[in-house]
XYZ file of C-alpha atoms in Angstrom:
540
model
C 0.000 0.000 0.000
C 1.550 3.297 -1.132
C 0.675 5.395 1.879
C 1.672 6.052 5.471
C -0.419 5.085 8.484
C -1.262 7.612 11.179
C 1.396 6.086 13.455
C 3.981 6.475 10.685
C 3.186 10.164 10.465
C 3.609 10.444 14.243
C 7.060 8.813 14.063
C 8.053 10.959 11.098
C 6.783 14.119 12.807
C 8.873 13.315 15.881
C 11.914 13.070 13.618
C 11.141 16.459 12.032
C 10.589 18.086 15.423
C 13.803 16.592 16.844
C 15.994 17.671 13.931
C 14.336 21.077 13.593
C 14.479 21.886 17.308
C 18.062 20.745 17.720
C 19.169 22.628 14.612
C 17.411 25.795 15.793
C 19.041 25.488 19.232
C 22.508 25.079 17.691
C 21.873 28.054 15.413
C 20.637 30.339 18.213
C 23.479 29.316 20.544
C 26.106 30.567 18.089
C 24.064 33.030 16.067
C 26.725 35.749 16.037
C 29.406 33.377 14.737
C 27.167 32.341 11.832
C 27.538 35.826 10.380
C 31.261 35.250 9.690
C 32.575 33.234 6.747
C 34.497 30.839 8.984
C 31.487 30.362 11.234
C 28.936 29.870 8.436
C 31.079 27.742 6.118
C 33.402 25.880 8.552
C 31.554 25.957 11.907
C 34.473 27.837 13.537
C 36.314 24.531 13.951
C 33.926 23.462 16.724
C 32.814 20.060 15.375
C 33.849 17.075 17.507
C 35.355 13.880 16.030
C 32.067 12.016 16.220
C 30.213 14.924 14.628
C 32.784 15.045 11.803
C 32.539 11.285 11.230
C 28.748 11.276 11.336
C 28.545 14.311 9.078
C 30.902 12.716 6.542
C 28.603 9.706 6.331
C 25.414 11.787 6.319
C 26.723 14.005 3.517
C 27.753 10.942 1.527
C 24.834 8.580 2.148
C 21.688 9.739 0.460
C 18.915 8.632 -1.849
C 21.489 7.449 -4.382
C 22.547 4.876 -1.779
C 19.204 3.796 -0.331
C 17.462 3.864 -3.700
C 20.214 3.808 -6.309
C 22.576 1.373 -4.601
C 19.718 -0.951 -3.668
C 18.685 -0.797 -7.319
C 22.205 -1.767 -8.337
C 22.110 -4.512 -5.706
C 18.965 -5.835 -7.415
C 20.591 -5.687 -10.863
C 24.285 -6.316 -10.164
C 24.597 -7.719 -6.662
C 27.096 -7.331 -3.835
C 29.827 -6.091 -6.200
C 28.360 -2.577 -6.048
C 29.531 -2.556 -2.403
C 33.044 -1.890 -3.689
C 32.188 1.800 -3.736
C 31.597 1.613 0.020
C 34.277 -0.859 1.094
C 37.039 0.690 -1.002
C 35.996 4.064 0.403
C 36.933 2.809 3.862
C 40.499 2.161 2.691
C 40.548 5.482 0.842
C 39.536 7.417 3.960
C 42.594 6.070 5.769
C 44.843 7.433 3.001
C 43.047 10.790 3.092
C 43.410 11.052 6.868
C 47.148 10.318 6.739
C 48.267 12.299 3.687
C 45.649 14.856 2.566
C 44.054 16.362 5.671
C 47.370 17.387 7.334
C 48.293 19.470 4.278
C 44.894 21.171 4.179
C 44.929 22.036 7.869
C 48.559 23.186 7.882
C 47.837 25.601 5.030
C 44.520 26.829 6.496
C 42.450 25.804 3.492
C 38.742 26.776 3.385
C 37.902 25.626 -0.131
C 39.431 23.375 -2.753
C 39.714 26.225 -5.314
C 41.556 28.219 -2.638
C 44.133 25.425 -2.431
C 44.530 25.412 -6.215
C 44.993 29.174 -6.170
C 47.611 28.896 -3.436
C 49.455 26.079 -5.180
C 49.043 27.194 -8.818
C 47.208 30.419 -9.712
C 43.757 32.006 -9.831
C 43.094 30.805 -13.384
C 43.356 27.137 -12.381
C 41.238 27.790 -9.298
C 38.486 29.554 -11.260
C 38.300 26.869 -13.965
C 37.882 24.130 -11.367
C 35.480 26.218 -9.276
C 33.176 26.510 -12.296
C 33.506 22.763 -13.018
C 32.641 21.898 -9.420
C 29.667 24.248 -9.299
C 28.245 22.722 -12.480
C 28.836 19.185 -11.156
C 27.290 19.860 -7.742
C 24.196 21.605 -9.139
C 23.453 19.620 -12.309
C 24.573 16.126 -11.208
C 24.637 15.918 -7.406
C 21.665 18.039 -6.364
C 19.474 16.870 -9.228
C 20.212 13.161 -8.793
C 19.564 13.266 -5.051
C 16.337 15.210 -5.534
C 15.259 12.791 -8.262
C 15.915 9.608 -6.292
C 14.544 11.063 -3.080
C 11.370 12.301 -4.729
C 10.939 8.990 -6.549
C 11.113 7.149 -3.239
C 8.750 9.517 -1.457
C 6.285 9.316 -4.349
C 6.355 5.509 -4.213
C 5.947 5.376 -0.431
C 3.394 8.120 0.177
C 1.526 8.341 -3.118
C 2.164 12.092 -3.292
C 2.984 13.625 -6.661
C 6.656 13.657 -7.653
C 6.724 17.473 -7.891
C 5.320 17.920 -4.370
C 7.968 15.558 -2.996
C 10.702 17.549 -4.751
C 9.458 20.796 -3.280
C 9.156 19.442 0.268
C 12.678 17.975 0.229
C 14.118 21.184 -1.187
C 12.474 23.399 1.452
C 13.586 21.168 4.354
C 17.171 21.051 3.024
C 17.241 24.829 2.453
C 16.217 25.510 6.051
C 19.007 23.256 7.352
C 21.578 24.744 4.950
C 20.795 28.348 5.842
C 21.794 27.590 9.422
C 25.416 27.094 8.395
C 27.947 24.289 8.763
C 27.556 23.934 12.533
C 23.817 23.282 12.205
C 24.482 20.848 9.357
C 27.257 19.059 11.232
C 25.415 18.520 14.501
C 22.019 17.713 12.995
C 23.856 15.166 10.829
C 24.546 13.175 14.016
C 20.796 12.726 14.486
C 20.372 12.056 10.778
C 22.957 9.249 10.836
C 21.393 7.563 13.873
C 17.962 7.715 12.232
C 19.156 6.519 8.819
C 21.032 3.544 10.326
C 18.084 2.493 12.514
C 15.596 2.940 9.685
C 17.911 1.203 7.217
C 18.348 -1.760 9.550
C 14.550 -2.012 9.899
C 14.193 -2.393 6.120
C 17.054 -4.922 5.958
C 15.473 -6.908 8.806
C 12.137 -7.019 6.982
C 13.739 -8.029 3.682
C 15.745 -10.879 5.194
C 12.730 -12.097 7.168
C 10.643 -12.134 3.992
C 13.267 -14.228 2.209
C 13.462 -16.559 5.204
C 9.670 -16.981 5.362
C 9.481 -17.506 1.600
C 11.744 -20.551 1.725
C 10.907 -21.996 5.122
C 13.759 -20.510 7.105
C 13.693 -19.032 10.579
C 14.828 -15.461 11.131
C 17.203 -13.001 9.506
C 20.319 -15.185 9.637
C 18.566 -17.923 7.678
C 17.411 -15.196 5.294
C 20.994 -14.041 4.757
C 22.130 -17.605 4.117
C 19.244 -18.174 1.700
C 20.190 -15.039 -0.235
C 23.576 -16.570 -0.991
C 21.945 -19.857 -2.040
C 19.184 -18.382 -4.186
C 21.262 -15.622 -5.804
C 24.823 -16.917 -5.863
C 25.545 -14.885 -9.007
C 24.838 -11.748 -6.953
C 27.598 -12.499 -4.435
C 30.748 -11.962 -6.471
C 32.835 -8.826 -6.031
C 35.039 -9.062 -9.141
C 33.562 -9.453 -12.640
C 35.469 -11.080 -15.499
C 35.615 -9.477 -18.919
C 32.550 -10.522 -20.873
C 30.217 -10.293 -17.881
C 27.200 -8.128 -18.694
C 28.088 -5.801 -15.810
C 31.805 -5.601 -16.551
C 31.298 -2.089 -17.948
C 30.027 -0.843 -14.573
C 32.600 -2.708 -12.445
C 35.587 -3.680 -14.611
C 37.434 -6.504 -12.847
C 40.612 -5.630 -10.967
C 40.144 -1.917 -11.684
C 38.017 -2.044 -8.565
C 41.044 -2.936 -6.430
C 44.049 -1.467 -8.237
C 42.731 0.855 -10.950
C 40.191 3.559 -11.593
C 38.258 3.026 -8.360
C 41.198 4.510 -6.440
C 41.200 7.618 -8.645
C 37.447 7.927 -8.196
C 37.541 7.504 -4.418
C 40.658 9.540 -3.667
C 39.222 12.439 -5.630
C 35.827 12.099 -3.934
C 37.064 11.752 -0.356
C 40.263 13.769 -0.564
C 39.600 16.591 -3.046
C 35.864 17.131 -2.798
C 34.613 20.326 -1.169
C 31.420 19.005 0.406
C 33.301 16.070 1.934
C 36.572 17.649 3.061
C 34.782 20.738 4.373
C 33.669 18.856 7.481
C 37.253 18.451 8.664
C 38.770 21.741 7.483
C 37.935 23.673 10.631
C 39.162 21.049 13.125
C 42.589 20.286 14.580
C 44.493 17.366 13.045
C 43.797 14.815 15.795
C 40.049 15.545 15.780
C 39.868 15.507 11.989
C 41.693 12.172 11.729
C 39.555 10.598 14.450
C 36.398 11.716 12.660
C 37.609 10.370 9.316
C 38.606 6.958 10.711
C 35.195 6.771 12.429
C 33.573 7.411 9.042
C 35.771 4.671 7.508
C 34.470 2.189 10.077
C 30.856 3.181 9.381
C 31.490 2.729 5.646
C 31.983 -1.007 6.191
C 28.391 -1.256 7.433
C 26.627 0.665 4.654
C 26.147 -2.296 2.231
C 24.146 -4.052 4.960
C 21.466 -1.361 4.832
C 21.782 -0.328 1.170
C 22.788 -3.350 -0.932
C 21.390 -6.397 0.907
C 17.764 -5.144 0.617
C 18.225 -4.873 -3.156
C 19.512 -8.453 -3.414
C 16.626 -9.607 -1.214
C 14.165 -7.863 -3.541
C 15.820 -9.634 -6.500
C 15.347 -13.054 -4.843
C 11.751 -12.280 -3.896
C 10.898 -11.000 -7.367
C 12.389 -14.071 -9.051
C 10.266 -16.255 -6.808
C 6.884 -14.649 -7.351
C 6.816 -11.737 -4.897
C 6.898 -7.968 -5.619
C 5.669 -8.619 -9.152
C 3.658 -5.406 -9.396
C 5.935 -3.282 -7.248
C 9.107 -3.818 -9.308
C 7.682 -2.751 -12.685
C 6.684 0.609 -14.105
C 3.439 1.420 -15.907
C 4.850 -0.158 -19.090
C 5.627 -3.432 -17.328
C 9.395 -2.865 -17.424
C 11.376 -3.970 -14.372
C 12.895 -0.946 -12.618
C 15.706 -1.896 -10.198
C 15.409 1.458 -8.414
C 11.941 0.389 -7.206
C 13.516 -2.254 -4.928
C 14.002 -0.203 -1.769
C 10.717 1.743 -1.849
C 8.839 -1.515 -2.543
C 10.311 -3.141 0.551
C 9.635 -0.074 2.676
C 5.962 -0.211 1.706
C 5.765 -3.668 3.289
C 7.042 -2.551 6.696
C 4.539 -2.593 9.583
C 3.163 0.761 10.699
C 5.540 2.660 12.918
C 8.600 0.976 11.445
C 7.586 2.287 8.051
C 7.549 5.774 9.529
C 11.037 5.180 10.956
C 12.349 3.948 7.605
C 10.670 6.891 5.905
C 12.372 9.233 8.370
C 15.703 7.472 7.708
C 15.378 7.957 3.982
C 14.372 11.591 4.419
C 17.280 12.134 6.817
C 19.741 10.758 4.284
C 18.319 12.868 1.472
C 18.133 16.123 3.413
C 21.574 15.741 5.015
C 23.195 15.120 1.659
C 21.330 17.946 -0.063
C 22.306 20.349 2.723
C 25.975 19.410 2.636
C 26.254 19.751 -1.128
C 24.397 23.049 -1.176
C 26.555 24.431 1.632
C 29.607 23.626 -0.482
C 28.037 25.272 -3.525
C 27.476 28.380 -1.413
C 31.040 28.192 -0.048
C 32.724 27.909 -3.441
C 30.521 30.541 -5.084
C 30.847 33.033 -2.225
C 34.556 32.700 -1.482
C 36.002 31.697 -4.858
C 33.737 33.513 -7.317
C 31.965 36.386 -5.560
C 34.614 37.602 -3.100
C 37.609 36.845 -5.319
C 36.262 38.006 -8.704
C 32.930 39.846 -8.513
C 33.380 41.928 -5.349
C 36.850 41.827 -3.837
C 35.870 44.358 -1.153
C 32.853 42.370 0.071
C 32.373 42.341 3.830
C 32.012 39.140 5.851
C 28.303 39.811 6.227
C 27.776 40.364 2.493
C 29.755 37.236 1.611
C 27.612 35.093 3.928
C 24.458 36.742 2.539
C 25.519 35.900 -1.024
C 26.156 32.334 0.139
C 22.582 32.143 1.374
C 21.287 33.500 -1.941
C 23.370 30.865 -3.730
C 21.503 28.185 -1.766
C 18.160 29.391 -3.115
C 19.378 29.767 -6.693
C 21.067 26.349 -6.840
C 17.913 24.639 -5.582
C 15.800 26.548 -8.097
C 18.001 25.263 -10.923
C 17.972 21.715 -9.553
C 14.172 21.726 -9.302
C 13.940 22.636 -12.993
C 16.403 19.941 -14.126
C 15.418 17.040 -11.822
C 12.248 15.886 -13.682
C 14.408 15.185 -16.767
C 16.067 12.243 -14.953
C 12.922 10.112 -14.707
C 13.910 7.887 -17.652
C 16.989 6.481 -15.865
C 17.193 2.755 -15.039
C 20.065 2.751 -12.515
C 20.577 6.273 -11.227
C 23.544 5.301 -9.030
C 25.590 4.351 -12.087
C 24.521 7.578 -13.815
C 25.906 9.592 -10.898
C 29.190 7.690 -10.830
C 29.788 7.847 -14.579
C 28.973 11.488 -15.216
C 30.770 12.682 -12.089
C 33.849 10.963 -13.452
C 34.077 13.235 -16.484
C 36.067 15.756 -14.425
C 37.481 13.380 -11.814
C 40.749 12.558 -13.701
C 41.684 16.194 -14.191
C 40.741 17.263 -10.678
C 42.730 14.472 -9.078
C 45.718 15.080 -11.390
C 45.804 18.708 -10.221
C 45.672 17.703 -6.565
C 47.937 14.665 -6.579
C 50.770 16.393 -8.443
C 50.124 19.736 -6.787
C 50.314 18.279 -3.298
C 53.123 15.795 -3.751
C 55.359 17.011 -6.627
C 56.826 20.478 -6.174
C 57.913 20.905 -9.793
C 54.367 20.981 -11.179
C 53.782 24.299 -12.946
C 50.657 26.404 -13.271
C 50.548 26.045 -17.052
C 50.650 22.269 -16.703
C 47.716 22.506 -14.296
C 45.722 24.693 -16.697
C 46.270 22.177 -19.509
C 44.949 19.342 -17.312
C 41.964 21.381 -16.127
C 40.972 22.315 -19.681
C 41.539 18.867 -21.214
C 39.860 16.650 -18.596
C 36.318 17.015 -20.008
C 37.249 16.710 -23.734
C 39.473 13.683 -23.095
C 36.799 11.966 -20.998
C 34.215 12.575 -23.720
C 36.653 11.324 -26.376
C 37.232 8.052 -24.501
C 33.457 7.751 -24.079
C 32.620 8.223 -27.782
C 35.708 6.915 -29.604
C 34.880 3.177 -29.232
C 31.496 3.763 -30.880
C 33.089 5.732 -33.713
C 35.635 3.013 -34.540
C 33.339 0.084 -33.804
C 34.902 -1.493 -30.716
C 33.552 -2.348 -27.273
C 32.953 0.639 -24.979
C 35.604 1.375 -22.358
C 34.337 0.906 -18.784
C 34.124 4.330 -17.186
C 36.441 3.416 -14.303
C 39.079 2.298 -16.838
C 38.403 5.474 -18.779
C 38.975 7.479 -15.604
C 42.324 5.754 -15.045
C 43.515 6.235 -18.633
C 42.561 9.902 -18.767
C 44.265 10.460 -15.392
C 47.469 8.797 -16.620
C 47.464 10.836 -19.840
C 46.946 14.085 -17.926
C 49.700 13.246 -15.423
C 52.123 12.489 -18.275
C 51.201 15.790 -19.944
C 51.607 17.719 -16.693
C 54.978 16.154 -15.942
C 56.186 16.771 -19.507
C 55.058 20.409 -19.559
C 56.456 21.049 -16.087
C 59.875 19.602 -16.954
C 60.022 21.455 -20.267
C 58.986 24.732 -18.637
C 61.073 24.541 -15.511
C 59.984 26.247 -12.346
C 60.387 30.023 -12.485
C 61.577 31.768 -9.358
C 58.473 33.893 -9.121
C 56.382 30.709 -9.237
C 57.929 29.159 -6.152
C 54.807 29.716 -4.074
C 53.607 26.397 -2.766
C 52.241 24.534 0.199
C 53.740 24.192 3.647
C 54.633 20.505 4.012
C 56.975 18.582 6.296
C 57.301 14.893 7.120
C 56.132 15.287 10.731
C 52.640 16.130 9.446
C 52.130 12.530 8.309
C 52.849 10.823 11.642
C 49.844 9.049 13.149
C 48.969 7.806 16.618
C 49.160 4.164 17.700
C 45.377 4.012 18.088
C 44.939 5.264 14.520
C 47.251 2.511 13.272
C 45.352 -0.177 15.199
C 41.958 0.885 13.837
C 43.355 1.221 10.301
C 44.836 -2.295 10.398
C 41.525 -3.644 11.693
C 39.589 -1.980 8.841
C 42.045 -3.278 6.218
C 41.828 -6.780 7.725
C 38.039 -6.740 7.460
C 38.282 -5.600 3.831
C 40.757 -8.356 2.990
C 38.422 -10.936 4.543
C 35.371 -9.630 2.660
C 37.078 -9.726 -0.731
C 38.546 -13.164 -0.011
C 35.138 -14.613 0.871
C 33.163 -12.925 -1.923
C 35.741 -12.773 -4.710
């Protein structure tokens, strides 16, 4: 039944009241600080390690995970979990090598770092790229998937769902980073509890379907009934090799994708930029641990829906009006089967994930536009108050654009793969700029400009060239790796040919002591890597 019971509305209303009241209290407590750029955009460095870790997960986990990743779980299987599990390993690398450099150099935004390391031209080019990506890919895809889910669960029109999500996210975003960061703690607790409720239901349904007893029998039956959905590495020739191309998951393009996302991405890194190094690292390693758990609440329900559908259940729920199976219907279909009360909790969890992610991305849009476009180019004499005000206007404008574009995404089959592929058009260039800029002092500004300008054309060329010459398409993760390698070679060549001019010696403050980590950090990191090794060994 596509509707909520009265008890579900009570549970959902309690969630709204809790988040709204807590956010308002945080905002009022530090109202004066929210009028400064550091206070509004970075929370004055006041976020604790657990708030940073929770906010990292809340900003990352959204409708594309609950809906899109479950849809990919239905279609592809457990292999889609590589995005989550490899992220855990990536976060360790980011905590050790990237965050110390950012904090040492007092970085607010990623374009600011590029300006400091290269020049304003490089920074502006990438700022424009990021703004386009965040508005036209990130905001729109989250609004689309979130609205699709809410439409399926409540029966409300898609457009009404879009508007409601946008308004809720705008209110959270206008409170500034501190409101976002601390309300994200509540959001993460709610999304995990609600996600576990849906997973519990799905596994119980599988267990009941085949005469098992309880969720553990359901998990075992999943492996038996859908063995082809429990392999992490696809061989060439597999129908899903294009999405997850073999060993590229472990040693290839996935690393470029994840290191860029977690280490060079404004709306992710921004959570840690205002903290001290110990707090930032503790928050990041906490997020890495939580990443190991995400497939349990995002992928397993999709596989369960696949098993149920193949055995006579969810026949109406998994198809659209034309009778075509839509993998992205998996999670909403399962949620509709939850008992009253729990359905309200799962609905609150989904809403929490959507709103938290929308707020974090829009805060970063406002940050980049205000500090790297408005204050640096349009009005260099802007006051702190005016800069924050422009940031708030940017929130409204970006959501207005996203609301116009979002309905165009309704034809997608697997939205999660759409997000990954189209985000990766600028990933190779962005990561080339950062990796060489941070760790190779000889990289010149002209080399960086070449990489920034060529990343989109090269990515498009690798996308279209196979079709032009009649060969198999290149998996987008492989394409990401190849474009990255080409850009790095070009940057190194140009830099060596140019030489480093004396007036270009500006760079980043770096010393080896920055990369030392505590014993506790090492222990947790080894534990996470051990779990990853075990998972890939079992499900290879």
